[in-house]
CSV table of C-alpha atoms in Angstrom, one decimal:
chain,number,residue,atom,x,y,z
A,1,MET,CA,-26.1,37.4,-29.3
A,2,ASN,CA,-23.0,35.1,-29.2
A,3,LYS,CA,-22.8,32.5,-26.5
A,4,PHE,CA,-20.2,32.8,-23.7
A,5,GLN,CA,-17.4,30.2,-24.2
A,6,GLY,CA,-14.8,31.6,-21.9
A,7,THR,CA,-11.8,33.6,-23.2
A,8,SER,CA,-8.2,33.2,-23.8
A,9,ASN,CA,-7.5,34.6,-20.3
A,10,TYR,CA,-10.4,32.8,-18.5
A,11,ILE,CA,-10.8,29.1,-18.5
A,12,ALA,CA,-14.4,28.3,-17.8
A,13,SER,CA,-15.8,24.9,-16.9
A,14,ASN,CA,-18.7,23.6,-19.0
A,15,ASP,CA,-21.0,24.0,-16.1
A,16,LEU,CA,-20.1,27.7,-15.8
A,17,LYS,CA,-20.5,28.3,-19.5
A,18,VAL,CA,-24.0,26.7,-19.3
A,19,ALA,CA,-24.9,28.8,-16.3
A,20,VAL,CA,-23.8,32.1,-17.9
A,21,ASN,CA,-25.7,31.4,-21.2
A,22,ALA,CA,-28.8,30.1,-19.3
A,23,ALA,CA,-29.0,33.3,-17.2
A,24,ILE,CA,-28.6,35.4,-20.4
A,25,THR,CA,-31.4,33.4,-22.2
A,26,LEU,CA,-33.7,33.6,-19.2
A,27,GLU,CA,-32.9,37.3,-18.7
A,28,LYS,CA,-32.3,36.7,-15.0
A,29,PRO,CA,-29.4,37.9,-12.8
A,30,LEU,CA,-26.6,35.3,-12.5
A,31,LEU,CA,-25.7,34.8,-8.9
A,32,ILE,CA,-22.2,33.5,-8.5
A,33,LYS,CA,-20.9,32.0,-5.3
A,34,GLY,CA,-17.6,30.2,-4.6
A,35,GLU,CA,-14.4,30.3,-2.6
A,36,PRO,CA,-12.5,33.6,-2.6
A,37,GLY,CA,-10.0,33.6,-5.4
A,38,THR,CA,-11.9,31.3,-7.8
A,39,GLY,CA,-12.5,34.1,-10.3
A,40,LYS,CA,-16.1,35.3,-9.5
A,41,THR,CA,-15.4,39.0,-10.1
A,42,LEU,CA,-13.1,38.3,-13.0
A,43,LEU,CA,-16.0,36.4,-14.7
A,44,ALA,CA,-18.0,39.6,-15.3
A,45,HIS,CA,-15.0,41.3,-16.9
A,46,GLU,CA,-14.4,38.3,-19.2
A,47,ILE,CA,-18.1,38.0,-20.2
A,48,ALA,CA,-18.0,41.7,-21.2
A,49,LYS,CA,-14.8,41.0,-23.2
A,50,ALA,CA,-16.2,37.8,-24.8
A,51,LEU,CA,-19.5,39.4,-25.8
A,52,ASP,CA,-17.9,42.8,-26.6
A,53,LYS,CA,-20.2,44.7,-24.2
A,54,PRO,CA,-19.5,47.6,-21.8
A,55,LEU,CA,-19.0,46.7,-18.2
A,56,TYR,CA,-20.6,48.7,-15.3
A,57,THR,CA,-19.2,47.7,-11.9
A,58,TRP,CA,-20.9,48.3,-8.6
A,59,HIS,CA,-18.7,47.3,-5.7
A,60,VAL,CA,-20.8,46.7,-2.6
A,61,LYS,CA,-19.5,47.6,0.9
A,62,SER,CA,-21.0,47.2,4.4
A,63,THR,CA,-22.3,50.8,4.2
A,64,THR,CA,-23.8,50.5,0.7
A,65,THR,CA,-27.5,51.0,0.2
A,66,ALA,CA,-29.7,50.0,-2.7
A,67,GLN,CA,-30.6,53.6,-3.3
A,68,GLN,CA,-27.0,54.4,-4.2
A,69,GLY,CA,-27.2,52.0,-7.1
A,70,LEU,CA,-30.2,54.0,-8.4
A,71,TYR,CA,-29.3,57.6,-7.7
A,72,GLU,CA,-28.4,60.1,-4.9
A,73,TYR,CA,-29.8,63.6,-4.5
A,74,ASP,CA,-27.1,66.1,-3.5
A,75,ALA,CA,-29.3,68.4,-1.4
A,76,VAL,CA,-26.2,70.0,0.3
A,77,SER,CA,-24.7,71.2,-3.0
A,78,ARG,CA,-28.1,72.6,-4.1
A,79,LEU,CA,-28.4,74.5,-0.8
A,80,ARG,CA,-24.9,75.9,-1.2
A,81,ASP,CA,-25.5,77.0,-4.8
A,82,SER,CA,-28.8,78.6,-3.9
A,83,GLN,CA,-27.0,80.7,-1.3
A,84,LEU,CA,-24.5,81.7,-4.0
A,85,GLY,CA,-27.2,82.7,-6.4
A,86,ASP,CA,-26.3,80.0,-8.9
A,87,GLU,CA,-29.0,79.7,-11.6
A,88,LYS,CA,-28.5,75.9,-12.0
A,89,VAL,CA,-30.4,75.4,-8.7
A,90,ASN,CA,-33.6,75.9,-10.8
A,91,ASP,CA,-33.1,72.5,-12.4
A,92,ILE,CA,-33.1,69.8,-9.7
A,93,ALA,CA,-31.6,67.3,-12.3
A,94,ASN,CA,-28.3,69.0,-11.8
A,95,TYR,CA,-28.1,67.5,-8.3
A,96,ILE,CA,-29.0,64.0,-9.2
A,97,ASN,CA,-26.0,61.7,-9.2
A,98,LYS,CA,-26.8,58.6,-11.3
A,99,GLY,CA,-26.0,55.2,-9.8
A,100,LYS,CA,-24.7,52.2,-11.6
A,101,LEU,CA,-28.2,50.8,-12.3
A,102,TRP,CA,-29.4,54.1,-13.8
A,103,GLN,CA,-26.3,54.3,-16.0
A,104,ALA,CA,-26.8,50.7,-17.1
A,105,PHE,CA,-30.5,51.3,-17.8
A,106,GLU,CA,-29.9,54.4,-20.0
A,107,ALA,CA,-27.1,52.9,-22.0
A,108,ASP,CA,-27.7,52.8,-25.7
A,109,GLU,CA,-26.7,49.1,-26.0
A,110,ARG,CA,-27.0,46.0,-23.8
A,111,VAL,CA,-24.3,46.1,-21.1
A,112,ILE,CA,-22.9,43.9,-18.4
A,113,LEU,CA,-23.7,45.0,-14.8
A,114,LEU,CA,-21.6,43.5,-12.0
A,115,ILE,CA,-22.9,43.8,-8.5
A,116,ASP,CA,-19.9,42.6,-6.6
A,117,GLU,CA,-20.0,41.0,-3.2
A,118,ILE,CA,-23.7,41.6,-2.5
A,119,ASP,CA,-23.4,39.8,0.8
A,120,LYS,CA,-21.3,42.5,2.4
A,121,ALA,CA,-24.3,44.9,2.6
A,122,ASP,CA,-27.1,44.9,5.1
A,123,ILE,CA,-29.5,41.9,4.9
A,124,GLU,CA,-32.3,44.2,3.5
A,125,PHE,CA,-30.1,45.3,0.6
A,126,PRO,CA,-31.1,42.5,-1.8
A,127,ASN,CA,-34.8,42.9,-1.0
A,128,ASP,CA,-34.6,46.6,-1.7
A,129,LEU,CA,-33.5,45.8,-5.3
A,130,LEU,CA,-36.2,43.2,-6.0
A,131,LEU,CA,-38.5,45.5,-8.1
A,132,GLU,CA,-35.7,47.2,-10.0
A,133,LEU,CA,-34.1,43.8,-11.0
A,134,ASP,CA,-37.4,42.3,-11.8
A,135,LYS,CA,-39.1,45.1,-13.8
A,136,MET,CA,-35.9,46.9,-14.9
A,137,GLN,CA,-37.3,50.2,-13.9
A,138,PHE,CA,-37.6,52.6,-11.0
A,139,PHE,CA,-39.0,56.1,-10.2
A,140,CYS,CA,-37.0,59.2,-9.4
A,141,TYR,CA,-39.1,61.2,-7.0
A,142,GLU,CA,-37.1,64.4,-7.2
A,143,THR,CA,-37.5,64.8,-11.0
A,144,GLY,CA,-40.7,62.8,-11.5
A,145,GLN,CA,-39.0,60.5,-14.0
A,146,GLU,CA,-39.8,56.9,-14.6
A,147,ILE,CA,-36.4,55.3,-15.5
A,148,VAL,CA,-36.9,52.3,-17.7
A,149,ALA,CA,-34.0,50.2,-19.1
A,150,LYS,CA,-33.5,50.8,-22.8
A,151,HIS,CA,-31.9,47.3,-23.0
A,152,ARG,CA,-32.1,44.8,-20.2
A,153,PRO,CA,-28.6,44.5,-18.9
A,154,ILE,CA,-26.8,41.2,-18.3
A,155,ILE,CA,-26.5,41.2,-14.5
A,156,ILE,CA,-23.7,39.3,-12.7
A,157,ILE,CA,-24.0,39.2,-8.9
A,158,THR,CA,-21.2,37.7,-6.7
A,159,SER,CA,-21.3,36.5,-3.1
A,160,ASN,CA,-18.7,35.1,-0.8
A,161,ASN,CA,-21.5,33.5,1.3
A,162,GLU,CA,-20.8,35.7,4.3
A,163,LYS,CA,-24.6,35.8,5.0
A,164,GLU,CA,-27.7,34.1,3.6
A,165,LEU,CA,-29.5,36.0,0.9
A,166,PRO,CA,-33.3,36.3,1.1
A,167,ASP,CA,-35.5,33.7,-0.6
A,168,ALA,CA,-37.4,36.3,-2.6
A,169,PHE,CA,-34.1,37.5,-4.1
A,170,LEU,CA,-32.8,34.0,-4.8
A,171,ARG,CA,-36.0,33.2,-6.7
A,172,ARG,CA,-35.2,35.9,-9.2
A,173,CYS,CA,-31.7,34.7,-9.9
A,174,PHE,CA,-30.0,31.9,-11.8
A,175,PHE,CA,-27.5,30.4,-9.4
A,176,HIS,CA,-24.1,28.8,-9.9
A,177,TYR,CA,-21.4,27.8,-7.5
A,178,ILE,CA,-17.9,27.9,-8.9
A,179,SER,CA,-16.3,24.8,-7.5
A,180,PHE,CA,-12.5,24.6,-7.1
A,181,PRO,CA,-11.2,23.5,-10.5
A,182,ASP,CA,-9.9,20.0,-11.0
A,183,ARG,CA,-6.3,19.3,-11.7
A,184,GLU,CA,-6.6,19.5,-15.5
A,185,ILE,CA,-8.5,22.8,-15.6
A,186,LEU,CA,-6.1,24.2,-13.0
A,187,LYS,CA,-3.1,23.3,-15.3
A,188,GLU,CA,-4.9,25.1,-18.1
A,189,ILE,CA,-5.3,28.2,-15.9
A,190,VAL,CA,-1.6,28.1,-14.9
A,191,ALA,CA,-0.7,27.7,-18.6
A,192,VAL,CA,-2.7,30.8,-19.5
A,193,HIS,CA,-0.7,32.9,-17.0
A,194,TYR,CA,2.7,31.2,-17.6
A,195,PRO,CA,2.7,29.6,-21.0
A,196,ASN,CA,6.5,28.9,-21.1
A,197,LEU,CA,6.8,27.3,-17.7
A,198,GLU,CA,8.5,23.9,-17.8
A,199,ASP,CA,6.1,21.0,-17.3
A,200,GLU,CA,8.1,19.3,-14.5
A,201,LEU,CA,8.0,22.5,-12.3
A,202,VAL,CA,4.2,22.8,-12.9
A,203,GLU,CA,3.7,19.2,-11.9
A,204,LYS,CA,5.8,19.5,-8.7
A,205,ALA,CA,4.2,22.9,-7.8
A,206,MET,CA,0.7,21.5,-8.2
A,207,GLN,CA,1.6,18.4,-6.3
A,208,LEU,CA,2.8,20.5,-3.3
A,209,PHE,CA,-0.1,22.9,-3.7
A,210,TYR,CA,-2.7,20.1,-3.4
A,211,ALA,CA,-0.8,18.5,-0.5
A,212,ILE,CA,-1.1,21.8,1.4
A,213,ARG,CA,-4.7,22.5,0.2
A,214,ASN,CA,-5.9,19.0,1.3
A,215,GLN,CA,-4.5,19.3,4.8
A,216,ARG,CA,-7.2,18.9,7.4
A,217,ASN,CA,-8.0,21.8,9.8
A,218,LEU,CA,-6.9,24.6,7.5
A,219,LYS,CA,-8.8,27.8,8.3
A,220,LYS,CA,-8.5,29.1,4.7
A,221,LYS,CA,-7.5,26.8,1.9
A,222,PRO,CA,-5.2,28.4,-0.8
A,223,SER,CA,-7.2,29.3,-3.9
A,224,THR,CA,-6.5,29.5,-7.6
A,225,SER,CA,-5.3,33.2,-7.4
A,226,GLU,CA,-2.9,32.3,-4.6
A,227,LEU,CA,-1.5,29.4,-6.6
A,228,ILE,CA,-0.9,31.8,-9.5
A,229,ASP,CA,0.9,34.3,-7.2
A,230,TRP,CA,3.0,31.5,-5.6
A,231,ILE,CA,4.1,30.1,-9.0
A,232,LYS,CA,5.2,33.6,-10.0
A,233,LEU,CA,7.4,33.8,-6.9
A,234,LEU,CA,8.9,30.4,-7.6
A,235,MET,CA,9.9,31.6,-11.1
A,236,VAL,CA,11.3,34.9,-9.7
A,237,GLY,CA,13.2,33.0,-7.0
A,238,LYS,CA,14.4,30.4,-9.6
A,239,ILE,CA,13.1,27.5,-7.5
A,240,ASN,CA,13.3,24.3,-9.5
A,241,ALA,CA,11.4,21.0,-9.5
A,242,GLN,CA,14.1,19.3,-7.5
A,243,GLU,CA,13.9,21.8,-4.7
A,244,LEU,CA,10.1,21.2,-4.5
A,245,ASP,CA,10.8,17.5,-4.3
A,246,GLU,CA,12.9,18.2,-1.2
A,247,VAL,CA,10.0,20.1,0.3
A,248,MET,CA,7.7,17.1,-0.4
A,249,ALA,CA,10.2,14.8,1.2
A,250,GLY,CA,10.2,16.9,4.4
A,251,ASN,CA,13.8,18.0,4.0
A,252,SER,CA,13.1,21.7,3.6
A,253,GLY,CA,10.3,24.2,4.2
A,254,THR,CA,7.9,25.4,1.6
A,255,PRO,CA,9.3,28.5,-0.2
A,256,TYR,CA,7.1,31.7,-0.2
A,257,LEU,CA,4.5,30.0,2.0
A,258,GLY,CA,3.0,33.4,2.8
A,259,ALA,CA,1.6,33.5,-0.8
A,260,LEU,CA,-0.5,30.4,-0.1
A,261,LEU,CA,-1.5,30.6,3.5
A,262,LYS,CA,-2.8,33.8,5.1
A,263,ASN,CA,-2.9,33.2,8.9
A,264,GLU,CA,-0.5,32.0,11.5
A,265,HIS,CA,-2.6,28.9,12.4
A,266,ASP,CA,-2.4,27.5,8.9
A,267,LYS,CA,1.3,28.3,8.5
A,268,ALA,CA,2.1,26.6,11.8
A,269,LEU,CA,0.1,23.6,10.8
A,270,ILE,CA,2.0,23.2,7.5
A,271,ARG,CA,5.4,23.8,9.0
């Protein structure tokens, strides 16, 4: 299998490339943490694109259970169909709704499985997946089937660090923290999104962005995705480098500040 080297749309640091390829080699889930907006979820999409593999996405919510990733048995529909005399009630498999793990396990080729924001779920959620992620198999009690992965999927798990994950789960993962990109990588990311943007505007925008980001006592520092949104607004609003100079000099307010800062405390601090 080809190694992941990033894509034309995703600038990956050397450390991140090493982490992705190490997890693939070890056949372990890759656990990705980092600030919101640093491209954790997008990474799985770009790995699928780079390796030309299908992507299965399981978005985790606070109410999500591990069982939903395997399958769910729709007993209510079966009861209704039995009352209506529908013959399909004789085959319980008609009422098994396959989850993302089951779909990934039965795929005819190796796929990418994204388990997105695992820390949103109950603390027991990761523990409930230990066997399935380790052995790549599980049992469906309703049909009596042992579901075994045809091809071990490449599993990407993201976390925003909202809660600690269990040690037993962490031992089964290869871990990588996506640090905020340095200035040169950030310029490359901006260039991917806006290839025709004049260099002076990029420099001034990044200078102002870092001045805001490096302010002490911010509750939420602006991220890469917020920088991209902000630069788009600067372009639409025809803001030039000289106007950003005026902001840096304290002669005017930051245009479109709401794209960078997302609460009243931070906006008041910068103003």
